[in-house]
Amino acid sequence: MTSDASHSPHRTGRNRNTATRVLAASLALTATTFGVAGCDSAAAGTLEGSRLELPVRGGTAVVDTASLAVNARTASGRELVLSGPAGGGGLGKPGPVTRTGDGASWSYPAKGLKVTASSERGRLRIKLRADRDGSVSWPVTGTDRAASALQLPRGEGLDVPVRDAFWNASVEKGGLAGSTVDMGEGLALPLWGYSMGRGTGGSGGGAGVSYLTPTDIGTSLRFASTGGRLRATAAHAFDAGEGTRDYEVSFALTDGNPVAPAADYRSYLSQRGQLGGLRKKIRQNPANGKLLGAFHAYVWGDTRTASGIGKLKQLGVDRMWLGYDAGPGPMNAAAVRAAKKAGYLVGPYDTFANGQDPKTADSPTSAWPDRVYPDFCIRKADGTAETGFGNRGCYLSSRAFEKAEPRKHYLANRTRSMVANGADSYFLDVDATGEVFRDHGKGHEMTKAGDREMRLARMRRLSKDLVLGSESAQPWANQVLAYDHGSGTPTADGLWKLERDKKNWGGYFPEKAPGAFFKPVKLPAEVATAMYDPKYRIPLYETALHGSLVNAERWELSYEKLPAHKTTRALLAMLYNTPLNYVLDGPTLEKKGAELAALQKYFSPLHRAAGTEQLTSFRWLTGDRSVQRTVFGDGALTVTANFGSRAHDGLAGGCVDAKLRTDKQPRRLCPAQLNG
């Protein structure tokens, strides 16, 4: 998982014990289980020797101040191991423990660490502050013998049984063992979780733990297979220059439902005023409302014209987001007017991240006026420029742009020229990804956290008048974005290797229909399993952020790019209430337009009803996980998808039923029947 997973494509259940595996988990109910609605923080717990007990929602957390081992005792009396002792040689002898109003504090002098542990809003919150550079390996998770599954927000999300042979294999074979992922860059959310055996979700019997790392910059998660079981150990690098001398982990007890860690995180964001809402974004800019019910597509060739837009409309497509490259032949004003008249959103692809010599730049988005290149290049500690994606030019400093903007208006001028055709949307590549930089460039020095702040500032300006999207949006950008492309895809390392194979994947020619986007591809078996096997897929990202922004898959993985996975991807999109993402040219629209229109017609009323709602429940209805159900809001929409080959409760394999609150009968879709 240590790959270029955030790099832009634009630049380049097997257990049959059904009765015990069915998960209920209406999260509106389980919220009270894992502590998202507050807690009596005045209860400071007890301290006996090195044993610090603190109240948390659903039980009591027990911290060993000598080793940072963390256990818990649930309200039902069950004992859980939340973390083993800190690894990496330990922490050394602790200093004396001082009681605080909501917990305790102590130190590890040998490591230069000060620790505070407290009970906050039902969670155990542990903060470490270092007075010197160094590192710590903690928490050490998955060590409880009852641990049954690991929840990991790789893309939309995965639930990995800890004994699963596929995931216990090495990363070269598609598994997790031996790999390390950057919490701030390689995961869609700064969290992970474990289930401790599987009960019946919200109705009791299960247990689990959520781990949140608000200080995700400088934090990584390492996976190991120990005795055939997956364990995950976090590590944090304390670095004054990087601004990462503080490290925080919040623990919450859950009911063991696979999406409970993400529900916990949603509540965490909401409690801190950091959760955006589509309803508010629509009030501020009504054009955002056109995202509801829309599929997304990048258009090429004839589909960039007013005539091409007319063909989409004639097919019965009532909502679309249409994007186009900034290269030769962008959509003209007539095409944009046609799109807007049809009720579609339309906007250019742009990036503020790359700079090249204007005389030789291979893309207009990389050519800047004056001396933006090379003066704004991000500089490493040795003064050399941070080479841009694909060894093209350099990455440009967001702080350099922000400092220059009041006088030079480089970004405002760029945006103004890009939407001069009347476009009402904008896709700003990579700004919201986890790939941020430390800059040593004289006059525009910044940390990675500073890079985030600068990017947020410019995205906030853009979002005032444009329907703004970015790539693989991290949650820290959820308040400024209306949509994202990429966080819906649990990308595997093998995908990047495949995409670099231009012979099999396709290159960037011909110009009007590049093979990289239009050539059908078969994924290697291990990549297909890691990305699209439904028994491992769970909606973590949607549980955290559905109703805040609209999330889709990566655009180089258009719906037609992977023919073998079309049915699964369509079912996942309907189950998660997320749009399909296409790449369209004239021939594709001619051949696949009727199928697209049928899928969009099914999706549109569902998304209009639930696109602004929270995902409140996720369940497996069968022991093999082949039948899954989601609920949005307080029953605004209920979706049941059958990924298997056999019918379940009248729902045929490969089909999905969706029921709005006002429906008397479910609406059924069987995607394979539409495939022309």
XYZ file of C-alpha atoms in Angstrom:
676
model
C 0.000 0.000 0.000
C 3.002 2.317 -0.147
C 2.208 3.374 -3.699
C 1.374 6.514 -5.639
C -2.259 5.878 -4.847
C -3.116 9.558 -4.741
C -1.597 10.402 -8.096
C -3.988 11.884 -10.567
C -5.323 9.788 -13.439
C -5.627 12.964 -15.454
C -1.865 13.019 -15.621
C -1.174 9.823 -16.498
C -17.869 -14.254 4.202
C -17.177 -17.253 3.459
C -18.410 -18.337 6.919
C -21.908 -19.813 6.612
C -22.987 -19.311 10.236
C -25.767 -17.063 9.063
C -27.566 -16.600 12.329
C -24.507 -15.237 14.073
C -23.140 -13.177 11.177
C -26.155 -11.073 10.340
C -25.428 -7.495 11.405
C -28.252 -5.166 12.261
C -26.573 -1.891 13.182
C -28.991 0.901 12.640
C -26.362 3.478 13.494
C -28.961 5.784 14.920
C -29.239 3.173 17.646
C -25.618 2.112 17.917
C -24.533 5.718 18.373
C -25.417 5.269 22.012
C -23.251 2.162 22.128
C -19.994 3.609 20.886
C -20.331 7.017 22.420
C -20.921 9.757 19.905
C -23.442 11.857 21.769
C -21.499 13.031 24.773
C -20.546 11.633 28.153
C -20.164 12.797 31.725
C -16.584 14.006 31.408
C -16.590 15.109 35.015
C -16.088 11.492 35.970
C -12.293 11.370 36.196
C -12.052 7.656 36.807
C -9.740 5.946 39.283
C -6.000 5.396 39.588
C -4.390 2.458 41.365
C -0.647 2.105 40.824
C -0.147 2.105 37.047
C -3.786 1.233 36.358
C -5.838 4.223 35.223
C -9.566 3.563 34.731
C -11.657 6.050 32.781
C -15.350 5.933 31.867
C -16.200 5.636 28.177
C -19.491 5.120 26.440
C -20.386 1.459 26.751
C -17.936 0.599 29.538
C -14.608 1.459 31.117
C -11.180 1.957 29.552
C -8.113 0.838 31.462
C -4.751 2.420 30.616
C -1.483 0.993 31.918
C 0.604 4.110 32.522
C 3.766 1.985 32.581
C 3.429 0.696 29.011
C 0.475 2.444 27.300
C -1.339 -0.877 27.000
C -5.083 -0.205 26.831
C -7.842 -2.611 27.827
C -11.562 -2.130 28.247
C -14.422 -3.644 30.165
C -17.796 -3.355 28.481
C -21.024 -2.657 30.325
C -21.855 -6.342 29.956
C -18.609 -7.307 31.691
C -16.648 -8.369 28.627
C -12.892 -7.767 28.720
C -11.256 -6.394 25.555
C -7.676 -5.651 24.554
C -7.635 -2.323 22.701
C -3.855 -2.002 22.445
C -0.822 -3.962 23.448
C 2.125 -2.152 25.110
C 3.963 0.366 22.950
C 6.430 -1.346 20.636
C 9.830 -0.331 19.339
C 11.715 -1.085 22.518
C 9.153 0.401 24.859
C 8.860 3.811 26.439
C 11.148 3.567 29.423
C 10.245 4.140 33.053
C 7.259 6.447 33.478
C 7.281 9.533 35.670
C 4.737 10.139 38.422
C 1.072 10.274 37.463
C -0.855 13.472 38.114
C -4.641 13.473 38.300
C -6.537 15.960 36.130
C -10.186 16.975 36.032
C -11.034 14.402 33.378
C -8.181 11.905 33.590
C -4.464 11.959 34.302
C -1.086 12.990 32.914
C 2.407 11.542 33.170
C 5.666 11.371 31.247
C 8.244 9.014 29.768
C 11.464 10.947 30.374
C 13.663 8.592 28.346
C 11.570 9.297 25.244
C 10.883 12.949 26.019
C 7.146 12.304 26.006
C 4.348 13.846 28.027
C 1.040 11.972 28.025
C -2.485 12.984 28.908
C -5.365 10.526 29.046
C -8.930 11.703 29.416
C -12.533 10.733 28.967
C -14.068 13.000 26.354
C -17.560 12.685 24.891
C -17.595 8.976 25.560
C -14.178 8.280 24.031
C -10.800 7.589 25.534
C -8.500 10.343 24.283
C -4.756 9.909 24.645
C -2.395 12.707 23.613
C 1.384 12.458 23.395
C 3.638 15.503 23.142
C 7.358 15.118 22.451
C 10.108 17.542 23.438
C 12.490 16.021 20.895
C 12.367 14.314 17.516
C 11.708 10.598 17.647
C 8.974 8.060 17.095
C 6.564 5.746 18.849
C 4.909 2.505 17.708
C 1.476 2.607 19.272
C -1.335 1.641 19.501
C -0.656 -2.027 18.824
C -4.015 -3.368 17.685
C -5.626 -6.639 16.734
C -3.939 -8.506 19.574
C -7.165 -9.515 21.313
C -7.800 -13.191 20.584
C -11.439 -12.355 19.940
C -10.530 -9.888 17.171
C -12.379 -11.169 14.116
C -12.171 -8.439 11.457
C -10.207 -5.318 10.604
C -11.964 -2.277 9.154
C -9.798 -0.216 6.832
C -10.844 2.898 4.860
C -8.934 2.071 1.721
C -11.094 3.943 -0.761
C -14.728 3.448 0.190
C -13.816 0.810 2.741
C -12.887 -2.787 3.494
C -13.836 -5.275 6.202
C -11.079 -7.881 6.374
C -11.502 -11.061 8.440
C -8.278 -11.300 10.426
C -7.737 -14.945 9.475
C -8.488 -14.455 5.783
C -5.721 -16.109 3.754
C -5.874 -13.571 0.922
C -5.299 -10.554 3.155
C -2.694 -12.336 5.272
C -0.590 -12.750 2.137
C 2.124 -10.286 1.177
C 1.348 -7.091 -0.665
C 2.927 -8.578 -3.795
C 0.110 -11.146 -3.785
C -2.565 -8.544 -3.160
C -2.644 -8.868 0.632
C -1.737 -6.533 3.462
C 0.994 -8.378 5.386
C 4.258 -6.457 5.517
C 2.804 -3.254 4.077
C 2.629 0.212 5.585
C 0.152 2.946 4.743
C 0.420 6.673 5.454
C -2.637 7.651 7.502
C -2.746 11.131 5.994
C -2.214 10.095 2.391
C -2.983 6.449 1.766
C -6.351 6.108 3.508
C -9.613 7.886 2.757
C -10.311 8.510 6.460
C -7.864 8.809 9.411
C -9.129 5.731 11.227
C -9.282 1.980 11.460
C -11.242 -0.440 13.574
C -11.610 -4.006 14.804
C -14.604 -6.185 15.487
C -14.312 -8.569 18.418
C -16.496 -11.407 17.254
C -19.718 -10.700 15.450
C -23.012 -10.405 17.232
C -26.245 -8.887 15.991
C -25.080 -5.301 15.646
C -27.403 -2.751 17.190
C -29.393 -5.379 19.071
C -26.378 -6.351 21.145
C -23.969 -9.249 21.413
C -21.076 -7.814 19.424
C -18.136 -5.658 20.400
C -15.499 -3.643 18.651
C -13.215 -0.640 18.801
C -12.696 2.449 16.699
C -9.310 4.165 16.436
C -9.216 7.787 15.261
C -5.977 9.666 14.585
C -6.722 13.385 14.190
C -2.948 13.952 13.957
C -2.726 11.897 10.778
C 0.259 13.767 9.310
C 3.339 11.863 10.417
C 1.278 8.805 11.336
C 1.390 5.458 9.542
C -0.246 2.071 9.957
C 1.771 -1.128 9.534
C 0.197 -4.536 8.929
C 1.638 -7.859 10.023
C 0.418 -11.431 9.832
C 1.086 -13.033 13.200
C 0.035 -16.643 13.590
C -2.177 -16.264 10.529
C -3.955 -13.206 11.980
C -3.739 -9.620 10.804
C -2.516 -7.034 13.259
C -2.210 -3.298 12.680
C 0.297 -1.128 14.544
C 0.326 2.629 14.255
C 3.542 4.625 14.315
C 4.032 8.347 14.684
C 7.120 10.376 13.817
C 7.697 13.330 16.139
C 9.435 15.975 14.047
C 9.677 19.656 14.978
C 10.372 20.733 11.404
C 7.348 18.862 10.147
C 5.188 20.215 12.953
C 4.322 16.733 14.196
C 5.486 16.845 17.808
C 1.890 16.121 18.914
C 0.167 12.765 18.476
C -3.404 11.927 19.420
C -5.483 8.755 19.324
C -9.142 8.500 20.302
C -10.575 5.088 21.180
C -14.288 4.287 21.177
C -16.091 1.086 22.040
C -18.508 -0.046 19.327
C -21.025 -2.800 18.833
C -18.745 -4.511 16.294
C -20.669 -3.358 13.223
C -18.173 -2.951 10.374
C -19.064 0.687 9.684
C -19.157 1.741 13.343
C -15.658 3.330 13.227
C -16.797 5.616 10.417
C -20.012 6.512 12.252
C -17.877 7.380 15.251
C -15.718 9.607 13.048
C -18.747 11.357 11.560
C -19.892 12.207 15.070
C -16.377 13.350 15.942
C -16.380 15.762 12.996
C -19.877 16.987 13.775
C -19.045 17.638 17.414
C -16.181 19.881 16.308
C -18.069 21.763 13.627
C -15.989 20.073 10.916
C -18.767 18.243 9.062
C -20.073 19.931 5.946
C -23.554 19.415 4.554
C -24.832 19.337 0.992
C -28.054 21.046 2.044
C -26.076 24.065 3.254
C -23.908 24.024 0.122
C -27.032 23.984 -2.051
C -28.470 26.957 -0.142
C -25.229 28.861 -0.670
C -24.965 27.902 -4.366
C -28.145 26.362 -5.807
C -26.156 24.854 -8.714
C -24.834 22.286 -6.230
C -28.335 20.831 -6.231
C -27.818 19.591 -9.788
C -25.412 16.987 -8.393
C -28.368 15.131 -6.889
C -29.347 12.357 -9.273
C -26.459 13.010 -11.650
C -24.013 10.506 -13.069
C -20.537 11.854 -13.834
C -18.687 11.688 -17.137
C -15.640 13.148 -18.825
C -16.446 13.882 -22.447
C -14.301 13.548 -25.536
C -14.703 14.151 -29.239
C -18.282 14.689 -30.362
C -19.724 14.434 -26.846
C -18.087 17.794 -26.060
C -20.384 19.504 -28.559
C -23.905 20.882 -28.290
C -25.005 18.052 -30.578
C -23.476 15.458 -28.246
C -25.232 17.025 -25.272
C -28.478 16.843 -27.220
C -28.029 13.101 -27.743
C -27.658 12.555 -24.000
C -30.813 14.524 -23.342
C -32.700 12.635 -26.046
C -31.797 9.376 -24.317
C -33.707 10.585 -21.259
C -30.731 11.474 -19.047
C -32.057 14.208 -16.757
C -28.958 14.954 -14.677
C -25.238 14.724 -15.490
C -21.961 16.209 -14.362
C -19.815 16.674 -17.466
C -16.102 17.392 -17.310
C -13.499 17.986 -19.967
C -9.737 18.346 -20.199
C -8.185 21.759 -20.590
C -6.219 20.618 -23.640
C -7.050 21.266 -27.298
C -10.755 21.549 -28.061
C -12.361 22.220 -24.669
C -16.120 22.644 -24.532
C -17.150 25.880 -26.176
C -19.790 28.310 -24.990
C -22.491 26.772 -27.178
C -21.885 23.308 -25.735
C -21.883 24.697 -22.212
C -25.165 26.490 -22.812
C -26.672 23.283 -24.167
C -25.493 21.350 -21.112
C -26.888 23.881 -18.664
C -30.180 24.037 -20.552
C -30.390 20.244 -20.258
C -30.034 20.542 -16.483
C -26.445 19.318 -16.437
C -23.401 20.612 -14.612
C -20.370 21.246 -16.758
C -16.817 22.207 -15.926
C -13.137 21.964 -16.784
C -10.370 19.873 -15.332
C -7.621 22.016 -13.844
C -4.686 21.674 -11.488
C -2.703 24.237 -9.551
C -0.099 21.638 -8.598
C 2.160 21.416 -11.660
C 4.498 23.931 -13.227
C 6.645 23.597 -16.350
C 8.630 25.866 -18.600
C 5.879 27.634 -20.601
C 7.936 27.213 -23.774
C 7.870 23.409 -23.534
C 4.895 22.641 -21.233
C 2.952 19.566 -22.357
C -0.338 20.836 -20.912
C -1.893 24.300 -20.696
C -2.601 23.692 -17.006
C 1.171 23.516 -16.386
C 1.992 26.781 -18.154
C 1.972 29.838 -15.877
C 2.874 33.488 -16.486
C 5.906 35.413 -15.262
C 8.298 33.328 -13.164
C 5.745 31.107 -11.405
C 7.922 28.402 -12.884
C 10.504 27.944 -11.439
C 10.135 30.432 -8.558
C 7.074 28.720 -7.054
C 8.553 25.206 -7.184
C 8.405 23.332 -3.885
C 11.968 22.887 -2.674
C 13.416 19.977 -0.751
C 15.784 20.505 2.157
C 18.771 20.434 -0.213
C 17.235 23.162 -2.362
C 16.322 20.979 -5.334
C 12.841 21.189 -6.778
C 10.188 18.579 -5.926
C 9.819 16.879 -9.296
C 6.261 16.898 -10.598
C 4.114 13.888 -11.387
C 5.562 11.712 -14.152
C 8.880 13.627 -13.952
C 7.146 16.635 -15.487
C 8.311 20.006 -14.213
C 7.786 20.544 -10.502
C 5.115 20.588 -7.867
C 4.092 24.170 -7.137
C 3.892 25.631 -3.651
C 0.412 26.461 -2.424
C 1.922 29.001 -0.023
C 3.802 30.759 -2.820
C 0.508 31.130 -4.676
C -1.345 32.382 -1.592
C 1.316 34.985 -0.850
C 1.253 36.244 -4.445
C -2.495 36.108 -4.985
C -3.486 39.515 -3.534
C -1.129 41.246 -5.996
C -0.771 38.922 -8.965
C -4.115 37.061 -9.046
C -2.560 34.053 -10.765
C -5.218 31.648 -9.517
C -8.156 33.998 -9.976
C -7.041 34.820 -13.508
C -6.597 31.136 -14.334
C -10.044 30.261 -13.031
C -11.667 33.204 -14.808
C -10.213 32.104 -18.131
C -11.221 28.484 -17.581
C -14.901 29.316 -16.959
C -15.190 32.084 -19.543
C -17.331 29.664 -21.571
C -19.990 29.759 -18.836
C -19.012 26.575 -16.987
C -20.624 26.313 -13.550
C -18.453 23.518 -12.106
C -14.737 22.988 -11.564
C -12.578 19.934 -10.958
C -9.376 20.949 -9.199
C -7.116 17.945 -9.327
C -5.149 16.696 -6.297
C -5.872 19.690 -4.051
C -7.945 17.605 -1.630
C -5.854 14.429 -1.708
C -3.582 13.367 1.108
C -0.517 14.120 -1.004
C 0.758 17.309 0.631
C 4.282 18.662 0.888
C 6.756 20.344 3.140
C 8.351 23.259 1.322
C 11.827 24.604 2.101
C 11.676 27.227 -0.669
C 12.886 30.626 0.498
C 9.986 32.941 1.156
C 7.310 30.252 0.899
C 8.343 27.720 3.515
C 5.519 25.533 4.814
C 4.780 22.268 6.596
C 2.410 19.624 5.276
C -0.274 20.957 7.611
C 0.387 24.420 6.211
C -0.007 23.043 2.689
C -3.453 21.750 3.663
C -4.437 25.160 4.999
C -3.326 26.939 1.839
C -5.197 24.480 -0.358
C -8.319 24.861 1.760
C -8.133 28.625 1.426
C -8.141 28.564 -2.369
C -10.750 25.816 -2.590
C -12.994 27.827 -0.273
C -12.794 30.795 -2.647
C -13.636 28.618 -5.653
C -16.582 26.943 -3.939
C -18.421 30.251 -3.470
C -19.420 30.472 -7.124
C -18.611 27.068 -8.628
C -19.669 23.477 -7.946
C -16.243 22.345 -6.786
C -14.740 18.881 -6.869
C -11.316 17.360 -6.391
C -9.552 14.024 -6.426
C -9.916 11.453 -3.643
C -11.119 14.027 -1.156
C -9.747 13.714 2.338
C -12.211 14.553 5.124
C -10.375 17.770 6.017
C -11.733 19.162 2.717
C -15.334 17.991 3.143
C -16.658 21.440 4.019
C -15.413 23.126 0.830
C -16.103 20.420 -1.769
C -19.399 19.399 -3.312
C -18.089 16.226 -5.003
C -14.994 14.103 -5.403
C -13.678 11.516 -7.842
C -11.633 8.708 -6.380
C -12.546 8.053 -2.764
C -15.016 5.423 -3.912
C -12.223 3.168 -5.202
C -10.281 0.818 -2.850
C -7.171 0.959 -5.021
C -4.671 -1.881 -4.752
C -0.936 -1.658 -5.450
C -1.279 -3.938 -8.442
C -3.511 -1.371 -10.144
C -0.670 1.141 -10.481
C 1.576 -1.464 -12.063
C -1.183 -2.294 -14.526
C -1.805 1.358 -15.390
C 1.875 1.878 -16.183
C 1.669 -0.943 -18.741
C 0.533 1.201 -21.665
C 0.402 -1.773 -24.031
C -2.302 -3.494 -22.019
C -3.874 -0.522 -20.243
C -3.781 1.889 -23.144
C -1.899 5.115 -23.749
C -2.932 8.730 -24.230
C -3.676 8.467 -27.930
C -5.656 8.967 -30.053
C -6.333 12.433 -28.715
C -10.136 12.225 -29.016
C -10.403 8.765 -27.432
C -7.259 7.838 -25.451
C -6.845 4.125 -24.871
C -6.003 4.784 -21.221
C -9.642 5.712 -20.698
C -11.522 3.789 -23.382
C -9.700 0.472 -23.809
C -11.457 -2.306 -21.841
C -9.160 -4.076 -19.375
C -9.308 -7.263 -17.311
C -7.906 -6.861 -13.821
C -5.476 -9.487 -12.489
C -7.256 -11.827 -10.081
C -5.561 -10.484 -6.953
C -6.322 -6.862 -7.903
C -9.938 -7.711 -8.671
C -10.313 -9.412 -5.290
C -8.709 -6.550 -3.389
C -10.843 -3.914 -5.092
C -14.194 -5.404 -6.043
C -14.937 -8.602 -4.107
C -18.208 -7.540 -2.423
C -17.694 -9.719 0.628
C -14.877 -7.382 1.691
C -16.482 -4.088 0.672
C -18.140 -1.808 3.253
C -19.289 1.845 3.027
C -16.936 3.506 5.507
C -16.499 6.710 3.502
C -20.231 7.053 2.900
C -21.010 6.392 6.554
C -18.666 9.224 7.484
C -19.410 11.723 4.720
C -22.586 10.833 2.776
C -24.759 13.925 2.759
C -21.673 16.128 2.996
C -20.338 15.595 -0.535
C -20.992 13.346 -3.526
C -18.381 10.640 -3.960
C -17.550 8.660 -7.098
C -14.861 6.292 -8.364
C -11.656 7.288 -10.100
C -12.272 8.565 -13.610
C -9.656 6.387 -15.309
C -11.735 3.482 -14.002
C -14.861 4.473 -15.896
C -17.863 2.170 -15.748
C -16.984 0.690 -19.149
C -13.248 0.306 -18.453
C -13.662 -2.893 -16.426
C -16.360 -4.986 -18.185
C -16.067 -7.975 -15.844
C -17.029 -5.836 -12.845
C -19.886 -3.793 -14.247
C -22.652 -5.600 -12.357
C -20.792 -5.451 -9.044
C -19.944 -1.774 -9.504
C -23.511 -0.877 -10.425
C -24.865 -2.714 -7.371
C -22.314 -0.998 -5.114
C -23.235 2.408 -6.531
C -26.933 1.864 -5.858
C -26.276 0.323 -2.429
C -24.064 3.247 -1.395
C -26.207 5.883 -3.177
C -23.214 7.130 -5.176
C -23.070 7.994 -8.897
C -21.357 5.987 -11.583
C -18.456 7.706 -13.338
C -18.060 7.451 -17.130
C -15.777 8.497 -19.933
C -17.761 9.223 -23.083
C -17.050 9.794 -26.752
C -19.383 9.556 -29.742
C -19.028 5.812 -30.393
C -19.364 4.958 -26.684
C -22.507 7.054 -26.387
C -23.917 5.417 -29.495
C -23.226 1.910 -28.190
C -23.766 2.321 -24.447
C -26.001 5.388 -24.206
C -29.247 3.473 -23.692
C -27.664 1.456 -20.853
C -26.309 4.616 -19.219
C -29.725 6.254 -19.494
C -31.492 3.274 -17.896
C -29.045 3.178 -14.992
C -29.264 6.931 -14.456
C -33.056 6.849 -14.605
C -33.059 4.285 -11.784
C -30.461 6.175 -9.739
C -31.810 9.700 -10.116
C -34.896 9.576 -7.827
C -32.990 7.581 -5.227
C -30.148 10.077 -5.048
C -32.462 13.074 -5.106
C -34.244 11.624 -2.079
C -31.182 10.460 -0.122
C -28.125 12.307 -1.460
C -28.324 14.816 1.379
C -29.038 12.173 4.027
C -26.741 10.272 6.397
C -26.089 6.576 5.792
C -27.591 5.269 9.011
C -27.428 1.487 8.647
C -25.360 -1.182 6.923
C -26.114 -4.894 7.253
C -25.119 -8.232 5.804
C -28.259 -10.293 5.382
C -26.499 -13.608 4.644
C -23.566 -15.368 6.227
C -21.529 -15.249 3.023
C -22.069 -11.465 2.838
C -23.542 -11.733 -0.654
C -26.738 -9.877 0.272
C -26.277 -6.431 1.793
C -28.581 -3.638 2.902
C -28.205 0.073 3.560
C -30.583 2.649 5.021
C -30.332 6.412 4.567
C -31.770 8.944 6.972
C -34.635 7.721 9.106
C -35.839 5.446 6.341
C -35.807 7.913 3.445
C -34.236 5.146 1.331
C -33.595 1.434 1.911
C -31.467 -0.486 -0.603
C -30.878 -4.257 -0.761
C -28.287 -5.662 -3.173
C -27.734 -9.328 -3.998
C -24.161 -9.870 -5.204
C -24.594 -13.638 -5.248
C -25.924 -16.049 -7.838
C -28.928 -17.337 -5.879
C -32.143 -15.531 -5.042
C -32.644 -14.279 -1.495
C -36.080 -13.417 -0.166
C -37.325 -12.959 -3.724
C -34.391 -10.832 -4.868
C -32.516 -12.500 -7.715
C -28.741 -12.648 -7.783
C -27.130 -9.690 -9.532
C -30.088 -7.424 -8.759
C -30.903 -4.594 -6.367
C -34.124 -3.419 -4.744
C -34.520 0.175 -3.612
C -37.468 1.503 -1.647
C -38.183 5.139 -0.962
C -40.255 5.960 2.088
C -43.209 6.761 -0.158
C -42.941 3.594 -2.268
C -45.432 0.774 -1.810
C -43.180 -1.669 -3.657
C -39.379 -1.741 -4.114
C -37.851 -0.554 -7.378
C -35.771 -3.321 -8.948
C -32.685 -3.092 -11.139
C -30.756 -5.998 -12.676
C -27.772 -4.262 -14.353
C -26.608 -7.236 -16.421
C -29.910 -7.210 -18.276
C -29.078 -3.710 -19.569
C -25.614 -4.562 -20.836
C -25.747 -4.225 -24.591
